[in-house]
Coordinates of C-alpha atoms and ligand atoms in Angstrom, one line a residue:
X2 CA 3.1 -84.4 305.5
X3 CA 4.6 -81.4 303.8
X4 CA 8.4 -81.7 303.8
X5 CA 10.9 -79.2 302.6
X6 CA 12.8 -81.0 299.9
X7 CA 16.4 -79.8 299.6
X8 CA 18.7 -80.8 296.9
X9 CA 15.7 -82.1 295.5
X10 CA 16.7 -81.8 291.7
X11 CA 19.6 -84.3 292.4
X12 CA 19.9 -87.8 292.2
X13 CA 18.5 -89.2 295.0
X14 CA 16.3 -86.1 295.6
X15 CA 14.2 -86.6 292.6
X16 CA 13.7 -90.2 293.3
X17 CA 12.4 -89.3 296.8
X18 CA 10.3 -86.5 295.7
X19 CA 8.9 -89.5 293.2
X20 CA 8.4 -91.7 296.3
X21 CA 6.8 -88.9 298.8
X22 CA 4.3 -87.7 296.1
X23 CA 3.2 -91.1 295.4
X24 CA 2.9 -91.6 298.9
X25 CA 0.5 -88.5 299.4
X26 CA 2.8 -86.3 300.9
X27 CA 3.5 -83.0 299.5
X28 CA 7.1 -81.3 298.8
X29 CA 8.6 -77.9 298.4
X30 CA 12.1 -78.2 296.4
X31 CA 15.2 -75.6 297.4
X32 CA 18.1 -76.2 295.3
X33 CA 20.9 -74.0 293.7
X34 CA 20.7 -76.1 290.6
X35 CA 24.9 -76.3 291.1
X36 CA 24.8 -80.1 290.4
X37 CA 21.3 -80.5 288.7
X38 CA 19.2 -79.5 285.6
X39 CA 15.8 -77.7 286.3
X40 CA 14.6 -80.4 283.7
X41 CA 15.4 -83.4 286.1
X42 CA 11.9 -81.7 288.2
X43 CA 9.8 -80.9 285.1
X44 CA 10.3 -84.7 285.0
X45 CA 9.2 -85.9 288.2
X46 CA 6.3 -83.4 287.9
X47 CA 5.4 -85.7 284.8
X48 CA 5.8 -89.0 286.2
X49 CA 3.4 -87.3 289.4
X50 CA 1.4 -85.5 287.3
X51 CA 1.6 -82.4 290.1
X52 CA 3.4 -79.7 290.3
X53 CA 6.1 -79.0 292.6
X54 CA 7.0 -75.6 294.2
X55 CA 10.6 -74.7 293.8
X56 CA 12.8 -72.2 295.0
X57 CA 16.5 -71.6 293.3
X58 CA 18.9 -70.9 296.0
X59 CA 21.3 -71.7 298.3
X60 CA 20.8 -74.1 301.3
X61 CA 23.1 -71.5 303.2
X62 CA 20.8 -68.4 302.5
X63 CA 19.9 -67.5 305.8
X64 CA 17.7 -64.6 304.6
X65 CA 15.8 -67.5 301.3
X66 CA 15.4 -70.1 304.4
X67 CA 13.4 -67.0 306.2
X68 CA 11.6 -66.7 303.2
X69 CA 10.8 -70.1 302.4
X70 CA 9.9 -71.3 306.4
X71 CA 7.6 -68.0 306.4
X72 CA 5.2 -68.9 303.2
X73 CA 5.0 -72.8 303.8
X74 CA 4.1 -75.3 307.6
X75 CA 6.6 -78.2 307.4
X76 CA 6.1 -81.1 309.3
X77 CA 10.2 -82.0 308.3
X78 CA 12.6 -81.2 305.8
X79 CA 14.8 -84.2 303.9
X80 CA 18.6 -82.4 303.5
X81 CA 20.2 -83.9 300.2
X82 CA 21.7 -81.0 299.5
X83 CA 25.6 -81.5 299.4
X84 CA 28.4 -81.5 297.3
X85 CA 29.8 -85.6 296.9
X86 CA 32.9 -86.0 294.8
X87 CA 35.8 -87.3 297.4
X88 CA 38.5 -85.9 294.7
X89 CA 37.1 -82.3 294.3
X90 CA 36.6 -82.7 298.3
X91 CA 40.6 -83.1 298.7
X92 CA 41.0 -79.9 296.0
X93 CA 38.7 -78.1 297.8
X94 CA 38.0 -78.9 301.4
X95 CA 37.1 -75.2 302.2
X96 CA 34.2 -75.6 300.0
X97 CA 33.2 -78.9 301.0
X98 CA 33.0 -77.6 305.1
X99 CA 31.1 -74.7 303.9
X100 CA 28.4 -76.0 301.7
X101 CA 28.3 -79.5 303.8
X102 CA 29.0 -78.2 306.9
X103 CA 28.1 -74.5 307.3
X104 CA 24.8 -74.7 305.5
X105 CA 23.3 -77.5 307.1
X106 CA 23.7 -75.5 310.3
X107 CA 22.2 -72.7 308.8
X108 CA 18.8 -75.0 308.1
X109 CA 19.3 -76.8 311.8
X110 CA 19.1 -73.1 313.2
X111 CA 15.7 -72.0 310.3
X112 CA 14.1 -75.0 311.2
X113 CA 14.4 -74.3 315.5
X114 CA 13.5 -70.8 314.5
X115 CA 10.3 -72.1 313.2
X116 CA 9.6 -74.7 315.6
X117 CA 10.3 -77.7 312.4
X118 CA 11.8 -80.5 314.6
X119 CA 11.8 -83.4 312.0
X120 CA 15.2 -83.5 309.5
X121 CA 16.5 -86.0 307.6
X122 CA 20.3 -86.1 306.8
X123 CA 21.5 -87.8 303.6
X124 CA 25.0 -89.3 305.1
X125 CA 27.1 -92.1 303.7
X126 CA 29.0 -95.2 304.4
X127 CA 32.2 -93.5 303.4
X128 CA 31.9 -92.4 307.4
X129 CA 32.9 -95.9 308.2
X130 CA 36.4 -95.1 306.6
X131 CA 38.6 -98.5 306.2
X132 CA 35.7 -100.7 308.3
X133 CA 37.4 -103.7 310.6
X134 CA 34.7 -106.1 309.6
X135 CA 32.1 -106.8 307.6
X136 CA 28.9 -106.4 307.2
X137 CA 28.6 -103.4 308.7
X138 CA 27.1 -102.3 312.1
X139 CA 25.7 -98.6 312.5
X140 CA 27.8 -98.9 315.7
X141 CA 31.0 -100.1 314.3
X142 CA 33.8 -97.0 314.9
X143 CA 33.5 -94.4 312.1
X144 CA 37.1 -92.6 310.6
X145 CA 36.5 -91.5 307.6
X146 CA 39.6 -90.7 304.9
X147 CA 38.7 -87.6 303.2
X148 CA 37.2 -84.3 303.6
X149 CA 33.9 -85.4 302.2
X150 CA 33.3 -88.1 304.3
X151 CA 34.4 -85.9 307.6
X152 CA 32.0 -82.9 306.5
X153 CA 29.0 -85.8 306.5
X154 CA 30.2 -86.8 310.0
X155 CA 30.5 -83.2 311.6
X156 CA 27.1 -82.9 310.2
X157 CA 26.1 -86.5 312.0
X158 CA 28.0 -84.9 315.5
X159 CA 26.2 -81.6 315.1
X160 CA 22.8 -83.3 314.8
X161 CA 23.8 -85.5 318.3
X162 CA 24.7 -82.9 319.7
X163 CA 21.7 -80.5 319.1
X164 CA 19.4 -83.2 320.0
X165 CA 20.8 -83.4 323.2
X166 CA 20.7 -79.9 324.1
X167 CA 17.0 -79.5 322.3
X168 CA 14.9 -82.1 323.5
X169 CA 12.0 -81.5 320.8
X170 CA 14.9 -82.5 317.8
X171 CA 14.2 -85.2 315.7
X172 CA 17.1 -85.9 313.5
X173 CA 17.5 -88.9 311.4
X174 CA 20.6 -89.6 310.0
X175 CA 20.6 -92.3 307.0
X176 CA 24.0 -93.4 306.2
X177 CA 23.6 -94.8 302.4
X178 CA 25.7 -97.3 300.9
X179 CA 26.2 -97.2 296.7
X180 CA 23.1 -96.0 295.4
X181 CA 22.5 -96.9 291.5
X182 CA 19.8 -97.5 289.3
X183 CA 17.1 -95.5 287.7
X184 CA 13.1 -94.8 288.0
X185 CA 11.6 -97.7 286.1
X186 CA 10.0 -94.7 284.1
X187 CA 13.3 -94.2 282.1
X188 CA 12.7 -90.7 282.8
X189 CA 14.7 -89.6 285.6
X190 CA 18.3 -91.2 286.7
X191 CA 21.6 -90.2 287.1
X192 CA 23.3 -87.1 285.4
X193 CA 27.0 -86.8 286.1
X194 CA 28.8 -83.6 284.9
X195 CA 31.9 -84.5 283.2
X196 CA 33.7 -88.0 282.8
X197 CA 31.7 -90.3 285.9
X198 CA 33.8 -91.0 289.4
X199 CA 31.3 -93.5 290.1
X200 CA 31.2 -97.4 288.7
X201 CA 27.5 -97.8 287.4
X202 CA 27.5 -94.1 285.5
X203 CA 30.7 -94.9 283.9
X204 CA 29.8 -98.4 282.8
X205 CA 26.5 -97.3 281.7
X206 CA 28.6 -94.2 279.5
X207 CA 31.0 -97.6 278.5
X208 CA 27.9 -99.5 277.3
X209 CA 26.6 -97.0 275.4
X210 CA 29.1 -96.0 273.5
X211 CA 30.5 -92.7 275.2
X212 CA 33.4 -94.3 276.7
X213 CA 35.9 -96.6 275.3
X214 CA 36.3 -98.7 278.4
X215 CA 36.2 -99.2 281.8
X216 CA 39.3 -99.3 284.0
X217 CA 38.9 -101.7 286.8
X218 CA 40.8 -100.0 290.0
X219 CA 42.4 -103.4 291.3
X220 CA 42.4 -107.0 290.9
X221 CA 44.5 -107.8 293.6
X222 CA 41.8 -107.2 296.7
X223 CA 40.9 -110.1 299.1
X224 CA 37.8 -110.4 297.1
X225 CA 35.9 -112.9 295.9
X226 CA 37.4 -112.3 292.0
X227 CA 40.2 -109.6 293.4
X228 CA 37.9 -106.5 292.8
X229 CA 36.4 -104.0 294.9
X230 CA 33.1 -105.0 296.6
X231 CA 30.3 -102.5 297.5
X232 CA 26.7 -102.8 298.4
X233 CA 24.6 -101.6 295.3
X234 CA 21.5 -100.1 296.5
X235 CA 19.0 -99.2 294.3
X236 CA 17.8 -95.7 294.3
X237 CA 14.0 -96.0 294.3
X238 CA 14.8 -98.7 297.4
X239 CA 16.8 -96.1 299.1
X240 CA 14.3 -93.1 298.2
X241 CA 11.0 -95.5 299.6
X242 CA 13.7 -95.6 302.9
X243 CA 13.4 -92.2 303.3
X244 CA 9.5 -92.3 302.9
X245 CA 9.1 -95.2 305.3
X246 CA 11.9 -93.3 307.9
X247 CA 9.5 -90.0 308.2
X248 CA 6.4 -91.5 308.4
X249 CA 7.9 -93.6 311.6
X250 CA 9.9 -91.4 313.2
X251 CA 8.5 -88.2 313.0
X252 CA 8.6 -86.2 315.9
X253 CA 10.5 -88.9 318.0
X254 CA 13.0 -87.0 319.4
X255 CA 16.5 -87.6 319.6
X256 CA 18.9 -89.1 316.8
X257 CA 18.6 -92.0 315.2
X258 CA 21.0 -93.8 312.5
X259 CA 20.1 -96.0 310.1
X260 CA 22.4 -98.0 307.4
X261 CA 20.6 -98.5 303.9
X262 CA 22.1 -100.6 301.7
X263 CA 21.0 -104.4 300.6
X264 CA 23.1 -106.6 302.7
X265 CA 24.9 -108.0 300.0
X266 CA 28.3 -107.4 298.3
X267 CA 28.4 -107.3 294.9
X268 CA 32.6 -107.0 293.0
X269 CA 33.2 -105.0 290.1
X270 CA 33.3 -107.9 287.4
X271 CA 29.9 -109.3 288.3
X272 CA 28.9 -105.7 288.0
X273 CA 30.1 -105.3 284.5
X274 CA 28.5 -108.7 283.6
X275 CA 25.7 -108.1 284.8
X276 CA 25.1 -104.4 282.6
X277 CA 26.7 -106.3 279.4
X278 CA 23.7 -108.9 280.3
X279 CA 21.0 -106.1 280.4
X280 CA 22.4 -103.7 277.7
X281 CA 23.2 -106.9 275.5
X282 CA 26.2 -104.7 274.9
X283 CA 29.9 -105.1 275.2
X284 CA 31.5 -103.6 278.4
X285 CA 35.0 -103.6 277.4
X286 CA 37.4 -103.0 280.4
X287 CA 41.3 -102.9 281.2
X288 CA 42.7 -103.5 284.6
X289 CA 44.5 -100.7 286.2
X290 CA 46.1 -100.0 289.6
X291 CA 44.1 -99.7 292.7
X292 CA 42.6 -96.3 293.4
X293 CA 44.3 -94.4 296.1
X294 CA 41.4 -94.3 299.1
X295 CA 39.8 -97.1 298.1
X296 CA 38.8 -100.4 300.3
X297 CA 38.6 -103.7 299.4
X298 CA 35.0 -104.4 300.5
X299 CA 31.9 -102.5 302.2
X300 CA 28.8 -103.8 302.7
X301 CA 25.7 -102.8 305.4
X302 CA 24.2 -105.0 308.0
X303 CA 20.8 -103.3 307.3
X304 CA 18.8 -105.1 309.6
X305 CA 18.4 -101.8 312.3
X306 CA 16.2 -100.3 309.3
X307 CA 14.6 -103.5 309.0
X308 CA 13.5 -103.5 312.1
X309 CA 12.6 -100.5 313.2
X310 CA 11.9 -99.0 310.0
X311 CA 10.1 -101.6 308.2
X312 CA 11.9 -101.4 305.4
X313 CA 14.1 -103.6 303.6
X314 CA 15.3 -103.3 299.9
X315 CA 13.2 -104.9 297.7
X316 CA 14.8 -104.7 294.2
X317 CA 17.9 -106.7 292.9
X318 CA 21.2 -106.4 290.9
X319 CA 18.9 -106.9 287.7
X320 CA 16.7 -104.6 288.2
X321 CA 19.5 -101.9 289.1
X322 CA 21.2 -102.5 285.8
X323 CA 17.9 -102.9 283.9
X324 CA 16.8 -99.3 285.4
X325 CA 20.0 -97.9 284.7
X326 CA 20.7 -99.1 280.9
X327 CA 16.7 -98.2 280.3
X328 CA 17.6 -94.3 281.9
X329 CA 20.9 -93.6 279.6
X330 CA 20.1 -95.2 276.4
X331 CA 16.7 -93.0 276.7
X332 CA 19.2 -90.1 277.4
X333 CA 22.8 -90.4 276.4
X334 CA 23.5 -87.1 277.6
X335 CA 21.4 -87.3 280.7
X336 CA 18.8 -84.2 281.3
X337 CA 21.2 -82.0 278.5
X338 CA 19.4 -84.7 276.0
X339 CA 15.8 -83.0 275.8
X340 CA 15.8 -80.2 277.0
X341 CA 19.2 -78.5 275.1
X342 CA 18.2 -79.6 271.8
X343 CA 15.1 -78.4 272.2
Ligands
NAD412 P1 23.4 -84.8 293.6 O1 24.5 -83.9 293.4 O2 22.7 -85.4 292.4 O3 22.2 -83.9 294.4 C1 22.5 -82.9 295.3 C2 21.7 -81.7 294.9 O4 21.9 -80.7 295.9 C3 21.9 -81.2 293.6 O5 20.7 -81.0 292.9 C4 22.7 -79.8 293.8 O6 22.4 -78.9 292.8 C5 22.1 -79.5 295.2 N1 22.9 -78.6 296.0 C6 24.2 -78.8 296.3 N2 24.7 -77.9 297.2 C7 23.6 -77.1 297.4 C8 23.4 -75.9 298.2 N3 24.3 -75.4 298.9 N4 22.1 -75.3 298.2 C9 21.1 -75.9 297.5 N5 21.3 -76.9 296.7 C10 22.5 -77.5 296.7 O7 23.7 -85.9 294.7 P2 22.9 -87.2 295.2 O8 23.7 -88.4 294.6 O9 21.5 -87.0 294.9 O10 23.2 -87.1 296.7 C11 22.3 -86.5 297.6 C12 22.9 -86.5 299.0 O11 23.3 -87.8 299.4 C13 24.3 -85.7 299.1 O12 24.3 -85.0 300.3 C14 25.3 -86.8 299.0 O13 26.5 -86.4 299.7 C15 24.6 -87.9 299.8 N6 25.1 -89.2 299.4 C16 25.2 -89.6 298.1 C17 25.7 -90.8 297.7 C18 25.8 -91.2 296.2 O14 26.5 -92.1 295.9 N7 25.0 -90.6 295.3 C19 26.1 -91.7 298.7 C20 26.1 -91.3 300.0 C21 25.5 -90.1 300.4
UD1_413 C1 32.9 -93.7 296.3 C2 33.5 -92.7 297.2 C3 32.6 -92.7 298.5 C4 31.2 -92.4 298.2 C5 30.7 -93.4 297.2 C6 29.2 -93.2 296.8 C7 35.9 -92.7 296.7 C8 37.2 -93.1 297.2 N1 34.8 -93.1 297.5 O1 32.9 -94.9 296.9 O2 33.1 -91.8 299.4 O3 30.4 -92.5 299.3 O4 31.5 -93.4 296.0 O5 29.1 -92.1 296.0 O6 35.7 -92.1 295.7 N2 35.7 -98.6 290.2 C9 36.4 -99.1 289.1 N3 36.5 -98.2 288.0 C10 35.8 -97.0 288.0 C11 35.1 -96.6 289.1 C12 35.0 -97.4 290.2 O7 37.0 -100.2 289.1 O8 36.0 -96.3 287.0 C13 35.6 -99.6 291.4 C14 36.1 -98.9 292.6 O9 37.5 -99.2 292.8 C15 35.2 -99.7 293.7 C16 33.9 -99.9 293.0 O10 34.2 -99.8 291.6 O11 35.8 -100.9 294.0 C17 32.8 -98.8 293.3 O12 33.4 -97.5 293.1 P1 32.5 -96.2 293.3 O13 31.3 -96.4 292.5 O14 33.4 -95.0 293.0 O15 32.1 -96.2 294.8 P2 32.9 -96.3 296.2 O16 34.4 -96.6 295.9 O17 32.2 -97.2 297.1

């Protein structure tokens, strides 16, 4: 298939452009490089040995997304492109509805245009807000807390509610739990900007040696050791999910939801021994109040994708920090490491 890649440069787009080349597909990249290094796909292009079409822009471009639909045939499109931080989302929730929001409607409206009826929608546990139980069900009620999380579930309402007025839509919506880890290449991971909000990129700053220490956000949860637990997934699972959910669904119409996360909770202190295990580095850490927004424990019931996906994550809590310590003690200073100094 050839599938319109956007947000491609980022985190999880990278990994999946990794997993759809290697699965014969081909990709065309549109990113506005607002969260991402140019370097980050001169890297996947070396761990594919092919190179990769890309356009600089902005998912919202009505005018580029003429261009772009006009000069390449998709058989579907993957949407990564999105702006994630929860804080910034709260600073900025005009920002957050226009670039989530605004611009994925812009692409839903390109792609019926041109008759491209398969999408895939990165969306996020966060949807499940404060969840009554878990593991969690795709059907449990959704309420999320923060601006970021309701732009991802307008986009999820959108999508339901364009595939039932266009029978020919095919939208896939993946809801993602914690995605971590690395390519086992070393050469691609994950690059924050700035000081990490995120557990695994700060510990992985902590181990080698950027950060003082870590500040665990609670010790008082009804947790198995009092921390916050969260369903580590890691990314080259989650990117081969995205793989296996195109290949089976596409063209199916109508919208289908699919958890991806392990199954499996994992708290914040077996997380830090675990990466002190890998690095055979000291994580040192402090405990500090809880962090305002945050819950006590989510984990998926992934079994849906299981089934009707055929896909289950295959990699464990080693590998993730193994992948991870291998990706940032390569480059310290993420993508800024080679191709800055250079
Ligand atoms: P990322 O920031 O690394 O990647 C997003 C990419 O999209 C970046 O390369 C950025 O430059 C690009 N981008 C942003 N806005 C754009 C726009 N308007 N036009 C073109 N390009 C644009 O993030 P990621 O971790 O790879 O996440 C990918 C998607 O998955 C996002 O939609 C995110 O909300 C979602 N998600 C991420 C997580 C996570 O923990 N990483 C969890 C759940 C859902
Ligand atoms: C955060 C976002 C969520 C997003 C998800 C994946 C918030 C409130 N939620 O969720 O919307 O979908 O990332 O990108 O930001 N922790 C520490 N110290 C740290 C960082 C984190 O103790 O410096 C703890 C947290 O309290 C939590 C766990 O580590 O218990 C995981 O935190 P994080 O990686 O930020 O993910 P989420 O809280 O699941």
């Amino acid at each position: 298939m050839n599938i319109l890649v956007t947000g491609g440069a980022g985190y999880i787009g990278t990994h999946t452009c990794v997993a759809l080349l290697q699965a014969g597909h081909q990709v065309v990249v549109l990113d506005n490089f607002s969260n991402s290094h140019p370097e980050a796909l001169a890297r996947v292009e070396q761990i594919c040995q092919q190179r990769i079409p890309v356009y600089q822009g902005d998912v919202g471009d009505a005018d580029l997304l003429e261009q772009i639909f006009t000069a390449h045939a998709f058989d579907g499109v993957i949407h990564f492109a999105g702006a994630k931080a929860v804080g910034e989302s709260v600073e900025k929730p005009l920002y957050y509805y226009r670039n989530n929001v605004t611009a994925s409607q812009t692409l839903f409206e390109a792609m019926q245009r041109f008759g491209v009826n398969t999408i895939v929608f990165s969306s996020s546990a966060t949807v499940y807000g404060d969840p009554h139980a878990v593991p969690i069900l795709e059907d449990f009620p959704t309420g999320p807390t923060n601006p970021y999380g309701r732009s991802k579930l307008m986009v999820e309402e959108i999508m339901q509610d364009h595939a039932r007025a266009d029978q020919t839509f095919n939208g896939i919506i993946l809801r993602y739990f914690n995605p971590v880890g690395a390519h086992e290449s070393g050469l691609i991971g994950e690059d924050p900007n700035g000081i990490p909000n995120n557990l695994m990129p700060f510990i992985a700053q902590v181990a080698v040696g950027k950060r003082a220490q870590l500040a665990v956000f609670g010790d008082d949860y009804p947790t198995k050791d009092g921390t916050g637990v969260r369903d580590y997934i890691h990314v080259c699972d989650l990117a081969e999910g995205h793989v296996k959910a195109i290949e089976r669904l596409h063209g199916q119409a109508g919208c289908h939801v699919f958890n991806l996360g392990t199954g499996s909770g994992v708290s914040v202190l077996e997380m830090v021994a675990a990466y002190a295990d890998a690095s055979q580095r000291p994580v040192p850490y402090a405990i500090a109040p809880r962090r305002a927004g945050d819950v006590a424990q989510c984990y998926a019931d992934a079994s849906k994708a299981q089934q009707l996906l055929g896909w289950q994550a295959k990699r464990d809590l080693r590998d993730m920090v193994a992948d991870s310590w291998h990706w940032q003690s390569g480059n310290p200073d993420g993508y800024r490491s080679s191709s800055d100094s250079e």
